[in-house]
Coordinates of C-alpha atoms in Angstrom, one line a residue:
Chain C
M288 CA -2.5 2.2 -12.8
K289 CA -6.2 1.4 -13.1
N290 CA -5.6 -2.2 -12.3
A291 CA -3.4 -1.3 -9.5
L292 CA -6.1 0.7 -7.9
L293 CA -8.8 -1.9 -8.6
L294 CA -6.9 -4.8 -7.1
A295 CA -6.8 -4.4 -3.4
T296 CA -3.5 -5.7 -2.0
V297 CA -1.4 -5.3 1.0
G298 CA -3.3 -2.5 2.7
L299 CA -3.1 -2.4 6.5
S300 CA -5.2 -0.1 8.4
G301 CA -4.0 1.7 11.5
W302 CA -1.2 -0.5 12.6
L303 CA 1.5 0.5 14.8
V304 CA 4.9 -0.5 14.0
G305 CA 6.5 0.2 17.3
S306 CA 9.9 -1.0 18.0
Y307 CA 12.2 -2.2 20.6
F308 CA 14.4 -5.1 21.0
E309 CA 17.3 -5.9 18.7
K310 CA 16.4 -9.5 19.1
R311 CA 13.0 -9.9 17.4
K312 CA 10.2 -11.6 19.2
R313 CA 8.1 -14.4 17.8
I314 CA 4.9 -13.0 16.5
S315 CA 1.6 -14.4 15.4
F316 CA -1.1 -12.8 13.4
S317 CA -4.7 -12.4 13.9
N318 CA -7.6 -10.1 13.3
F319 CA -8.2 -10.9 9.7
Q320 CA -11.0 -8.5 8.9
N321 CA -14.3 -9.0 7.1
N322 CA -14.1 -12.7 7.3
D323 CA -16.5 -15.1 9.0
I324 CA -14.1 -17.9 9.1
V325 CA -11.6 -15.9 11.0
K326 CA -14.2 -14.8 13.4
R327 CA -14.9 -18.4 14.2
Y328 CA -11.2 -19.2 14.4
P329 CA -9.6 -16.2 16.1
G330 CA -5.8 -16.1 15.8
I331 CA -5.9 -17.8 12.5
P332 CA -4.6 -15.7 9.6
I333 CA -5.7 -16.4 6.1
F334 CA -3.7 -15.5 3.1
G335 CA -4.9 -16.0 -0.5
S336 CA -3.4 -19.2 -1.8
L337 CA -4.0 -21.9 -4.3
S338 CA -6.2 -24.0 -2.1
A339 CA -8.6 -21.2 -2.9
A340 CA -10.6 -22.8 -5.6
T341 CA -11.7 -25.8 -3.6
V342 CA -11.6 -24.4 -0.1
I343 CA -14.9 -22.6 -0.6
D344 CA -17.2 -25.5 -0.2
D345 CA -19.4 -27.2 2.4
N346 CA -16.4 -28.5 4.3
L347 CA -14.8 -25.2 4.7
E348 CA -14.3 -25.3 8.4
S349 CA -12.8 -28.8 8.6
K350 CA -10.7 -28.0 5.6
I351 CA -9.2 -25.0 7.3
V352 CA -8.4 -26.9 10.4
Q353 CA -6.8 -29.6 8.3
V354 CA -4.6 -27.1 6.4
Q355 CA -3.7 -25.4 9.6
S356 CA -2.6 -28.6 11.2
R357 CA -0.5 -29.7 8.1
T358 CA 1.1 -26.2 7.8
S359 CA 2.2 -26.4 11.5
E360 CA 3.8 -29.8 10.8
I361 CA 5.6 -28.5 7.7
M362 CA 6.8 -25.3 9.3
K363 CA 7.7 -27.0 12.6
H364 CA 11.2 -25.5 12.6
G365 CA 10.2 -21.9 11.8
F366 CA 9.6 -19.6 8.8
P367 CA 12.7 -18.5 7.0
G368 CA 10.9 -15.3 6.0
L369 CA 7.4 -13.9 5.9
D370 CA 7.1 -12.3 2.5
E371 CA 3.9 -13.3 0.6
I372 CA 3.3 -16.7 2.3
R373 CA 1.1 -19.3 0.4
S374 CA 0.1 -22.5 2.1
F375 CA -0.8 -25.4 -0.1
D376 CA -2.1 -28.7 1.1
D377 CA 1.3 -30.3 1.4
F378 CA 3.9 -27.5 1.1
V379 CA 4.3 -23.9 2.1
L380 CA 6.0 -21.2 0.0
S381 CA 7.0 -17.5 0.2
Y382 CA 6.7 -15.6 -3.1
D383 CA 9.1 -13.0 -4.4
K384 CA 7.0 -10.5 -6.3
R385 CA 9.9 -8.8 -7.9
N386 CA 11.5 -11.9 -9.3
R387 CA 8.2 -13.7 -10.1
I388 CA 9.5 -16.9 -8.4
A389 CA 9.4 -18.2 -4.8
H390 CA 11.8 -17.0 -2.1
W391 CA 11.6 -20.5 -0.6
V392 CA 9.4 -23.6 -0.5
F393 CA 9.1 -25.8 2.6
E394 CA 8.2 -29.5 2.6
H395 CA 7.9 -32.2 5.3
L396 CA 8.6 -35.7 4.0
T397 CA 8.0 -39.1 5.7
A398 CA 8.3 -42.6 4.3
E399 CA 4.6 -43.1 4.7
R400 CA 3.7 -40.0 2.7
L401 CA 6.1 -41.0 -0.1
K402 CA 4.5 -44.4 -0.7
V403 CA 3.5 -44.8 -4.3
K404 CA -0.3 -44.4 -4.7
E405 CA -1.8 -46.1 -7.7
N406 CA -4.2 -43.3 -8.2
V407 CA -1.8 -40.4 -8.2
D408 CA -0.5 -39.7 -11.7
R409 CA 2.0 -37.0 -12.5
S410 CA 1.0 -37.0 -16.1
K411 CA -2.4 -35.7 -15.2
C412 CA -0.9 -32.5 -13.8
D413 CA -0.7 -29.3 -15.8
F414 CA 1.6 -26.3 -15.3
R415 CA -0.7 -23.4 -14.5
E416 CA -0.7 -19.8 -13.2
D417 CA -1.1 -19.2 -9.5
K418 CA -4.1 -16.9 -9.5
S419 CA -3.5 -16.0 -5.9
I420 CA -0.6 -13.9 -7.2
H421 CA -1.3 -10.4 -8.5
P422 CA -1.3 -10.4 -12.4
Y423 CA 1.7 -8.0 -12.4
F424 CA 3.8 -10.5 -10.5
R425 CA 2.5 -13.8 -11.7
S426 CA 4.5 -15.9 -14.1
T427 CA 2.8 -17.6 -17.0
N428 CA 3.5 -20.6 -19.2
E429 CA 4.1 -18.1 -22.0
D430 CA 7.0 -16.6 -20.0
Y431 CA 8.8 -20.0 -20.2
L432 CA 7.9 -20.7 -23.8
G433 CA 11.0 -20.7 -26.0
S434 CA 13.2 -19.5 -23.2
G435 CA 15.3 -22.6 -23.3
Y436 CA 14.7 -23.3 -19.6
D437 CA 12.7 -26.1 -18.0
R438 CA 9.8 -25.2 -15.7
G439 CA 11.6 -26.7 -12.6
H440 CA 9.8 -27.6 -9.5
L441 CA 10.9 -26.3 -6.1
A442 CA 8.6 -28.6 -4.1
A443 CA 9.2 -31.7 -6.2
A444 CA 6.2 -33.4 -7.7
G445 CA 7.6 -36.8 -6.5
N446 CA 7.4 -35.6 -2.9
H447 CA 3.6 -35.1 -3.0
K448 CA 1.9 -38.4 -3.8
L449 CA -0.6 -38.8 -1.0
H450 CA -3.4 -37.3 -3.1
Q451 CA -3.6 -36.3 -6.8
R452 CA -4.5 -32.8 -5.5
H453 CA -1.1 -32.5 -3.7
C454 CA 0.7 -33.5 -6.9
D455 CA -1.4 -31.1 -8.9
Q456 CA -0.5 -28.2 -6.6
T457 CA 3.2 -28.6 -7.2
F458 CA 2.5 -27.6 -10.8
Y459 CA 1.3 -24.1 -9.9
L460 CA 3.9 -21.7 -11.5
S461 CA 4.5 -20.1 -8.1
N462 CA 6.4 -23.3 -7.2
I463 CA 8.3 -23.3 -10.5
S464 CA 11.6 -21.6 -11.4
P465 CA 13.5 -21.5 -14.7
Q466 CA 16.0 -24.3 -14.5
V467 CA 18.6 -25.5 -17.0
G468 CA 17.1 -28.8 -18.3
V469 CA 19.8 -31.2 -19.4
G470 CA 22.5 -31.7 -16.8
F471 CA 20.6 -29.9 -14.1
N472 CA 16.8 -30.2 -13.6
R473 CA 16.7 -33.6 -15.3
H474 CA 19.9 -34.9 -13.9
S475 CA 21.9 -33.6 -10.9
W476 CA 19.1 -31.6 -9.3
N477 CA 16.9 -34.6 -9.7
R478 CA 19.7 -36.7 -8.1
L479 CA 19.6 -34.4 -5.1
E480 CA 15.8 -34.7 -4.9
K481 CA 15.9 -38.5 -5.0
Y482 CA 18.6 -38.5 -2.3
V483 CA 16.4 -36.4 0.0
R484 CA 13.5 -38.7 -0.5
K485 CA 15.7 -41.7 0.3
L486 CA 16.6 -40.1 3.6
T487 CA 13.0 -40.8 4.8
K488 CA 14.2 -44.5 5.0
S489 CA 16.6 -43.6 7.8
Y490 CA 14.8 -40.7 9.5
P491 CA 11.2 -40.5 10.5
N492 CA 10.9 -36.8 9.7
V493 CA 12.6 -35.0 6.9
Y494 CA 12.1 -31.2 6.5
V495 CA 13.3 -29.6 3.3
C496 CA 13.6 -25.9 2.4
T497 CA 14.4 -25.2 -1.3
G498 CA 14.9 -21.9 -3.1
P499 CA 16.8 -19.8 -5.6
L500 CA 20.0 -17.9 -5.1
F501 CA 21.4 -14.9 -7.0
L502 CA 25.1 -15.0 -6.2
P503 CA 27.6 -12.2 -6.9
R504 CA 30.6 -12.7 -9.1
K505 CA 33.8 -10.7 -9.3
E506 CA 34.3 -9.3 -12.8
A507 CA 37.4 -8.2 -14.6
D508 CA 37.1 -4.6 -13.2
G509 CA 37.6 -6.1 -9.7
K510 CA 34.0 -5.2 -8.7
K511 CA 31.3 -7.7 -7.6
Y512 CA 28.1 -7.9 -9.6
I513 CA 24.9 -9.9 -9.4
K514 CA 23.7 -10.7 -12.9
Y515 CA 20.9 -13.0 -14.0
E516 CA 18.7 -13.4 -17.0
V517 CA 15.0 -12.6 -16.9
I518 CA 12.6 -14.4 -19.3
G519 CA 9.2 -13.6 -20.8
S520 CA 7.0 -10.6 -20.7
H521 CA 6.9 -10.8 -16.9
D522 CA 10.7 -10.8 -16.5
V523 CA 10.8 -14.1 -14.6
A524 CA 14.2 -14.3 -12.9
V525 CA 16.6 -17.2 -13.8
P526 CA 18.4 -18.0 -10.6
T527 CA 22.2 -18.4 -10.8
H528 CA 22.0 -21.2 -8.2
F529 CA 19.5 -23.2 -6.1
F530 CA 19.7 -24.2 -2.5
K531 CA 18.3 -27.1 -0.5
V532 CA 18.5 -27.1 3.3
V533 CA 17.4 -30.4 4.9
V534 CA 16.7 -31.1 8.6
L535 CA 16.6 -34.8 9.6
E536 CA 14.8 -35.7 12.7
T537 CA 15.8 -39.0 14.5
S538 CA 13.3 -41.1 16.5
D539 CA 14.9 -39.7 19.7
R540 CA 14.4 -36.1 18.4
K541 CA 18.1 -35.5 17.6
L542 CA 18.5 -33.2 14.5
L543 CA 21.0 -33.4 11.6
L544 CA 21.3 -30.6 9.1
E545 CA 22.5 -30.7 5.5
A546 CA 22.8 -27.7 3.2
Y547 CA 23.4 -27.8 -0.6
V548 CA 24.0 -25.2 -3.3
M549 CA 24.0 -26.2 -6.9
P550 CA 24.7 -23.9 -9.9
N551 CA 21.9 -23.6 -12.4
E552 CA 23.9 -25.1 -15.2
P553 CA 24.8 -28.6 -16.5
I554 CA 26.6 -30.6 -13.9
D555 CA 28.4 -33.9 -14.5
D556 CA 26.4 -36.8 -13.1
N557 CA 29.5 -38.2 -11.5
V558 CA 30.2 -35.2 -9.2
P559 CA 29.2 -36.5 -5.7
L560 CA 26.3 -34.6 -4.0
S561 CA 28.5 -34.0 -0.9
S562 CA 30.7 -31.7 -3.0
F563 CA 27.7 -29.3 -3.1
Q564 CA 27.4 -29.0 0.7
V565 CA 28.0 -25.6 2.1
P566 CA 27.8 -24.0 5.5
P567 CA 24.1 -23.2 6.1
D568 CA 24.8 -19.6 7.1
S569 CA 26.3 -18.9 3.6
I570 CA 22.8 -19.7 2.1
E571 CA 21.1 -17.6 4.8
R572 CA 23.3 -14.6 4.0
H573 CA 22.9 -14.7 0.3
A574 CA 19.2 -15.6 0.3
G575 CA 18.3 -13.0 2.9
L576 CA 16.6 -15.7 5.0
L577 CA 17.1 -17.4 8.3
F578 CA 16.4 -21.1 8.5
F579 CA 15.3 -23.3 11.3
D580 CA 15.4 -20.7 14.0
R581 CA 13.2 -22.8 16.2
I582 CA 15.7 -25.6 16.3
S583 CA 17.0 -26.3 19.7
K584 CA 20.8 -26.2 19.3
S585 CA 21.3 -28.7 22.0
N586 CA 19.4 -31.2 19.8
L587 CA 21.4 -30.4 16.6
V588 CA 24.0 -33.2 16.5
S589 CA 25.5 -32.7 13.1
V590 CA 25.8 -30.3 10.2
N591 CA 26.8 -31.6 6.7
G592 CA 27.8 -34.9 8.3
R593 CA 30.1 -33.3 10.9
K594 CA 29.4 -33.4 14.6
T595 CA 28.5 -30.0 15.9
S596 CA 30.2 -28.4 18.9
Y597 CA 26.9 -28.4 20.8
V598 CA 27.1 -32.2 21.3
Chain V
M310 CA 25.4 -21.5 11.7
K311 CA 25.8 -20.9 15.4
N312 CA 24.8 -17.3 15.1
A313 CA 21.8 -18.2 13.0
L314 CA 20.6 -20.5 15.6
L315 CA 21.3 -18.1 18.5
L316 CA 19.5 -15.2 16.9
A317 CA 15.8 -15.7 17.0
T318 CA 14.2 -14.1 14.0
V319 CA 11.1 -14.6 12.0
G320 CA 9.7 -17.7 13.8
L321 CA 6.0 -17.9 13.9
S322 CA 4.3 -20.5 16.0
G323 CA 1.4 -22.5 14.9
W324 CA -0.1 -20.2 12.4
L325 CA -2.4 -21.3 9.7
V326 CA -1.9 -20.1 6.3
G327 CA -5.2 -20.9 4.9
S328 CA -6.2 -19.6 1.6
Y329 CA -9.0 -18.5 -0.5
F330 CA -9.9 -15.4 -2.3
E331 CA -7.9 -14.2 -5.3
K332 CA -8.5 -10.7 -4.1
R333 CA -6.5 -10.4 -0.9
K334 CA -8.2 -8.9 2.1
R335 CA -6.9 -6.2 4.3
I336 CA -5.2 -7.7 7.3
S337 CA -4.1 -6.4 10.6
F338 CA -1.7 -8.0 13.0
S339 CA -1.9 -8.6 16.7
N340 CA -1.1 -11.1 19.4
F341 CA 2.5 -10.2 19.7
Q342 CA 3.6 -12.6 22.4
N343 CA 5.5 -12.2 25.6
N344 CA 5.0 -8.5 25.6
D345 CA 3.2 -6.4 28.2
I346 CA 2.7 -3.5 25.9
V347 CA 0.8 -5.5 23.4
K348 CA -1.3 -7.0 26.1
R349 CA -2.3 -3.5 27.0
Y350 CA -2.8 -2.5 23.4
P351 CA -4.4 -5.5 21.7
G352 CA -4.3 -5.3 17.9
I353 CA -1.1 -3.4 17.9
P354 CA 1.9 -5.2 16.3
I355 CA 5.3 -4.2 17.4
F356 CA 8.3 -4.8 15.1
G357 CA 11.9 -4.1 16.1
S358 CA 12.8 -0.7 14.8
L359 CA 15.0 2.2 15.5
S360 CA 12.8 3.9 17.9
A361 CA 14.0 1.1 20.1
A362 CA 16.6 2.8 22.1
T363 CA 14.3 5.5 23.5
V364 CA 10.9 3.7 23.5
I365 CA 11.9 1.8 26.6
D366 CA 11.3 4.6 29.1
D367 CA 8.7 5.9 31.5
N368 CA 6.6 7.3 28.7
L369 CA 6.4 4.0 26.8
E370 CA 2.7 3.9 26.5
S371 CA 2.2 7.4 25.3
K372 CA 5.1 7.0 23.0
I373 CA 3.6 3.9 21.4
V374 CA 0.3 5.7 20.8
Q375 CA 2.1 8.6 19.3
V376 CA 4.1 6.4 16.8
Q377 CA 0.9 4.5 16.0
S378 CA -0.9 7.6 15.2
R379 CA 2.0 9.0 13.0
T380 CA 2.4 5.7 11.2
S381 CA -1.3 5.7 10.3
E382 CA -0.9 9.2 8.9
I383 CA 2.1 8.4 6.8
M384 CA 0.6 5.1 5.5
K385 CA -2.8 6.6 4.9
H386 CA -2.8 5.4 1.3
G387 CA -1.8 1.8 2.0
F388 CA 1.4 -0.3 2.3
P389 CA 3.1 -1.1 -1.0
G390 CA 4.4 -4.4 0.5
L391 CA 4.8 -6.0 3.9
D392 CA 8.3 -7.3 4.0
E393 CA 10.3 -6.4 7.1
I394 CA 8.5 -3.2 8.1
R395 CA 10.2 -0.6 10.3
S396 CA 8.4 2.4 11.6
F397 CA 10.4 5.4 12.6
D398 CA 9.1 8.5 14.2
D399 CA 8.5 10.3 10.9
F400 CA 8.8 7.7 8.1
V401 CA 8.1 4.1 7.5
L402 CA 10.3 1.6 5.6
S403 CA 10.3 -2.0 4.3
Y404 CA 13.7 -3.7 4.3
D405 CA 15.0 -6.0 1.7
K406 CA 17.2 -8.5 3.5
R407 CA 18.7 -9.9 0.4
N408 CA 19.8 -6.6 -1.1
R409 CA 20.6 -4.9 2.3
I410 CA 18.7 -1.8 1.4
A411 CA 15.1 -0.7 1.7
H412 CA 12.3 -2.0 -0.6
W413 CA 10.6 1.4 -0.1
V414 CA 10.4 4.3 2.3
F415 CA 7.2 6.2 2.9
E416 CA 6.9 9.9 4.1
H417 CA 4.2 12.4 4.7
L418 CA 5.1 16.0 4.1
T419 CA 3.3 19.2 5.1
A420 CA 4.4 22.8 4.9
E421 CA 4.2 23.0 8.7
R422 CA 6.4 20.0 9.2
L423 CA 9.0 21.4 6.8
K424 CA 9.5 24.7 8.6
V425 CA 13.1 25.2 9.5
K426 CA 13.7 24.7 13.2
E427 CA 16.7 26.5 14.6
N428 CA 17.5 23.6 16.9
V429 CA 17.6 20.8 14.2
D430 CA 21.0 20.5 12.7
R431 CA 21.8 18.0 10.0
S432 CA 25.5 18.2 10.7
K433 CA 24.9 16.6 14.1
C434 CA 23.7 13.4 12.4
D435 CA 25.9 10.4 11.9
F436 CA 25.3 7.5 9.5
R437 CA 24.9 4.4 11.7
E438 CA 23.9 0.8 11.5
D439 CA 20.3 -0.1 12.0
K440 CA 20.6 -2.7 14.8
S441 CA 17.0 -3.8 14.3
I442 CA 18.2 -5.6 11.2
H443 CA 19.9 -9.0 11.7
P444 CA 23.7 -8.7 11.4
Y445 CA 23.7 -10.9 8.3
F446 CA 21.6 -8.4 6.4
R447 CA 22.6 -5.1 8.0
S448 CA 24.7 -2.7 5.9
T449 CA 27.6 -0.9 7.6
N450 CA 29.6 2.2 7.0
E451 CA 32.5 0.0 6.1
D452 CA 30.5 -1.5 3.2
Y453 CA 30.3 2.0 1.6
L454 CA 33.9 3.0 2.4
G455 CA 36.0 3.2 -0.8
S456 CA 33.0 2.0 -2.9
G457 CA 32.9 5.3 -4.8
Y458 CA 29.2 5.6 -3.9
D459 CA 27.5 8.2 -1.7
R460 CA 25.4 7.0 1.2
G461 CA 22.2 8.3 -0.3
H462 CA 19.0 9.0 1.7
L463 CA 15.7 7.5 0.6
A464 CA 13.7 9.5 3.2
A465 CA 15.6 12.8 2.7
A466 CA 17.1 14.4 5.8
G467 CA 15.6 17.7 4.7
N468 CA 12.1 16.3 5.0
H469 CA 12.4 15.6 8.7
K470 CA 13.1 18.7 10.6
L471 CA 10.5 18.8 13.2
H472 CA 12.8 17.3 15.8
Q473 CA 16.5 16.5 15.8
R474 CA 15.5 12.9 16.5
H475 CA 13.6 12.7 13.2
C476 CA 16.5 14.0 11.3
D477 CA 18.9 11.6 13.1
Q478 CA 16.8 8.6 12.2
T479 CA 17.1 9.3 8.5
F480 CA 20.8 8.5 8.9
Y481 CA 20.2 4.9 9.9
L482 CA 21.8 2.8 7.1
S483 CA 18.5 1.0 6.5
N484 CA 17.3 4.3 5.0
I485 CA 20.5 4.6 2.9
S486 CA 21.3 3.2 -0.6
P487 CA 24.5 3.4 -2.7
Q488 CA 24.0 6.4 -5.0
V489 CA 26.2 8.0 -7.6
G490 CA 27.3 11.2 -5.9
V491 CA 28.2 13.8 -8.5
G492 CA 25.4 14.4 -11.0
F493 CA 22.9 12.2 -9.1
N494 CA 22.6 12.3 -5.3
R495 CA 24.1 15.7 -5.0
H496 CA 22.4 17.1 -8.1
S497 CA 19.4 15.8 -10.0
W498 CA 18.1 13.5 -7.3
N499 CA 18.4 16.4 -4.9
R500 CA 16.5 18.6 -7.4
L501 CA 13.7 16.0 -7.3
E502 CA 13.7 16.0 -3.5
K503 CA 13.5 19.8 -3.4
Y504 CA 10.7 19.8 -6.0
V505 CA 8.7 17.4 -3.8
R506 CA 9.2 19.6 -0.7
K507 CA 8.0 22.6 -2.7
L508 CA 4.8 20.8 -3.5
T509 CA 3.7 21.3 0.1
K510 CA 3.2 25.0 -0.7
S511 CA 0.4 24.0 -3.1
Y512 CA -1.0 20.9 -1.4
P513 CA -1.8 20.5 2.2
N514 CA -0.7 16.8 2.3
V515 CA 2.1 15.3 0.2
Y516 CA 2.7 11.5 0.5
V517 CA 6.0 10.2 -1.0
C518 CA 7.2 6.7 -1.6
T519 CA 10.8 6.3 -2.6
G520 CA 12.8 3.2 -3.4
P521 CA 15.4 1.3 -5.6
L522 CA 14.8 -0.4 -8.9
F523 CA 16.8 -3.1 -10.6
L524 CA 15.8 -2.8 -14.2
P525 CA 16.5 -5.4 -16.9
R526 CA 18.5 -4.6 -20.1
K527 CA 18.7 -6.4 -23.3
E528 CA 22.2 -7.4 -24.2
A529 CA 24.0 -8.3 -27.4
D530 CA 22.8 -11.9 -27.3
G531 CA 19.2 -10.7 -27.5
K532 CA 18.4 -11.8 -23.9
K533 CA 17.3 -9.6 -21.0
Y534 CA 19.5 -9.4 -17.9
I535 CA 19.3 -7.7 -14.6
K536 CA 22.8 -6.7 -13.5
Y537 CA 23.9 -4.6 -10.6
E538 CA 27.0 -4.1 -8.5
V539 CA 27.2 -5.1 -4.9
I540 CA 29.6 -3.4 -2.4
G541 CA 31.3 -4.2 0.8
S542 CA 31.5 -7.4 2.8
H543 CA 27.7 -7.5 3.1
D544 CA 27.2 -7.2 -0.7
V545 CA 25.0 -4.1 -0.5
A546 CA 23.1 -3.8 -3.8
V547 CA 23.7 -0.7 -6.0
P548 CA 20.3 0.0 -7.6
T549 CA 20.3 0.7 -11.3
H550 CA 17.5 3.3 -10.8
F551 CA 15.5 4.9 -8.1
F552 CA 11.8 5.7 -8.1
K553 CA 9.7 8.3 -6.3
V554 CA 5.9 8.1 -6.3
V555 CA 4.1 11.2 -5.0
V556 CA 0.4 11.6 -4.0
L557 CA -0.8 15.2 -3.6
E558 CA -3.9 15.8 -1.6
T559 CA -5.9 19.0 -2.2
S560 CA -7.9 20.7 0.5
D561 CA -11.1 19.3 -1.0
R562 CA -9.6 15.7 -0.9
K563 CA -8.9 15.4 -4.6
L564 CA -5.7 13.4 -5.3
L565 CA -3.0 13.9 -7.9
L566 CA -0.3 11.4 -8.6
E567 CA 3.2 11.8 -10.0
A568 CA 5.7 9.0 -10.6
Y569 CA 9.4 9.4 -11.4
V570 CA 12.2 7.0 -12.2
M571 CA 15.8 8.2 -12.5
P572 CA 18.9 6.2 -13.4
N573 CA 21.6 5.9 -10.7
E574 CA 24.1 7.8 -12.8
P575 CA 25.2 11.4 -13.5
I576 CA 22.3 13.4 -15.0
D577 CA 22.6 16.8 -16.7
D578 CA 21.2 19.4 -14.4
N579 CA 19.2 20.9 -17.3
V580 CA 17.1 17.8 -18.1
P581 CA 13.6 18.8 -16.8
L582 CA 12.2 16.6 -14.0
S583 CA 9.1 16.0 -16.0
S584 CA 11.1 13.9 -18.5
F585 CA 11.6 11.3 -15.7
Q586 CA 7.9 10.8 -15.3
V587 CA 6.7 7.3 -16.0
P588 CA 3.3 5.4 -15.7
P589 CA 3.0 4.4 -12.0
D590 CA 2.3 0.8 -12.9
S591 CA 5.7 0.5 -14.6
I592 CA 7.3 1.1 -11.2
E593 CA 4.9 -1.3 -9.5
R594 CA 5.7 -4.1 -12.0
H595 CA 9.5 -3.7 -11.7
A596 CA 9.6 -3.1 -8.0
G597 CA 7.2 -5.9 -7.1
L598 CA 5.1 -3.4 -5.2
L599 CA 1.6 -2.0 -5.3
F600 CA 1.2 1.6 -4.4
F601 CA -1.7 3.5 -2.9
D602 CA -4.1 0.7 -3.1
R603 CA -6.4 2.5 -0.6
I604 CA -6.8 5.5 -2.9
S605 CA -10.3 6.0 -4.0
K606 CA -10.1 6.1 -7.8
S607 CA -13.0 8.5 -8.0
N608 CA -10.9 11.0 -6.1
L609 CA -7.8 10.6 -8.3
V610 CA -8.0 13.5 -10.7
S611 CA -4.6 13.4 -12.4
V612 CA -1.6 11.2 -13.1
N613 CA 1.7 12.9 -14.1
G614 CA -0.2 16.1 -14.8
R615 CA -2.8 14.5 -17.1
K616 CA -6.4 14.2 -16.1
T617 CA -7.5 10.7 -15.4
S618 CA -10.4 9.0 -17.1
Y619 CA -12.1 8.7 -13.7
V620 CA -12.9 12.4 -13.6

């Protein structure tokens, strides 16, 4: 309890939660207190995140403007949820404090950003704790040790090669989930990640939202149960499945959507990726998220390769 | 997918998620767009909630000030989390869109507020959907039908007797969780609720936070699993346990804290309530929440009846 009291967290003073329309309005945040930066940039909310360590330097203001601009790009099509948002230099995530893994991670890929840079080296990256997460809810390398699971990336390291720093940040454990290694993380999930990268050759902008799922299963007693393993002393949740929702933007601003769900288990390399496509709303319902709410439906020309009725 | 695109939800435009301190700062929200009320009350955020139906009337402004003031009272000791907050006239809740039940519900009880009013009648209340929740994530009466579980209140109906409206609002299904009826909801859990009400005779202010838990269990294979039933077409989660954290405020502003966890199963009426007391941080860790972060530790004189080291 002592720690809980010492570590200030989600306190909000004197806010009104009024109420009214069934259809929620867009909101923006401001008024971050006790903070010079925010005074200079009204309307800009600041959450603790991993950029922390280096943001506090002489170039603080320009750095903030830079991260703001990149976050807007990545999140162009809306936030799927607003729980514990962390913005990194090249991806944005929402953290699930109860499961000790992300709710979702959002990326924006382009051919230009994926070009191999000589000086970016994945082998220089180390998995490390995300100290912006309260110690109660933060996963550690020890949690994964001996669990039998890989430390699987949600924002793939291979998607963030513009700077070493971008690649480094994908190794924060807030971006990591327990994944079956052989047959999943190292094979079919990797196959899906590569496929998504390849899409940047056909589409100028590729937006990707990736996250865990905990799907119910009917048991012998006829009832439905959600069951998943938790590992380590922090009880890090092992998802039953992972999802990836992809929005492809054409040069004339048309949008194509693809949605995948893969079980967190060994998958035969020969199963085609298209067989993992699902209706996007099935992911939304199970994840408790809403994707791409800012997408203009008149611009959405296809879902999972099938023309939409909006065309 | 069509629905998902049609129903605007958590979109945020152009916000910066910067970053920096490990220790999070208190934040407040403002700038709710397209909303006259907010223009007149800068700094006041408005979320959809159940007060909706009646807030849109001639007394809108005074109503908002009233709800704001009551929300500040109820949440005096801080928000345990910030996911999907809904503020009702006499209690505040955070909704878990994935589990279709609340993360937590906060109440503020006083002897005065608990006095029986002739004109408040629980039998006039009906369980009903909370239309401020997106249809994907909203539990319905049909979900509970034939499940074998009671529609158990988190904010107890008996705690909200000042106006019929307050009592009515406790019957919104966002305040309801599947609870075992005989031996739990109708007996030992009710015993705990009554005990908490009785505390208002000894303490001028009683703050109560109530919520579900999904606790892991070690199985025969030596691994830990979280397993829980889900009911109805919306897969409403059946918690394995429920918690109640109580802060008692004395007239000289000293604070006493009590924390309880009860399994969602029949409990013998003779088991003393004190045997369900747990260290508050064990609830925080499992629930992914942080309670009472605004409590001054120098004022906290006891936890579960034992003097704290701060005294």
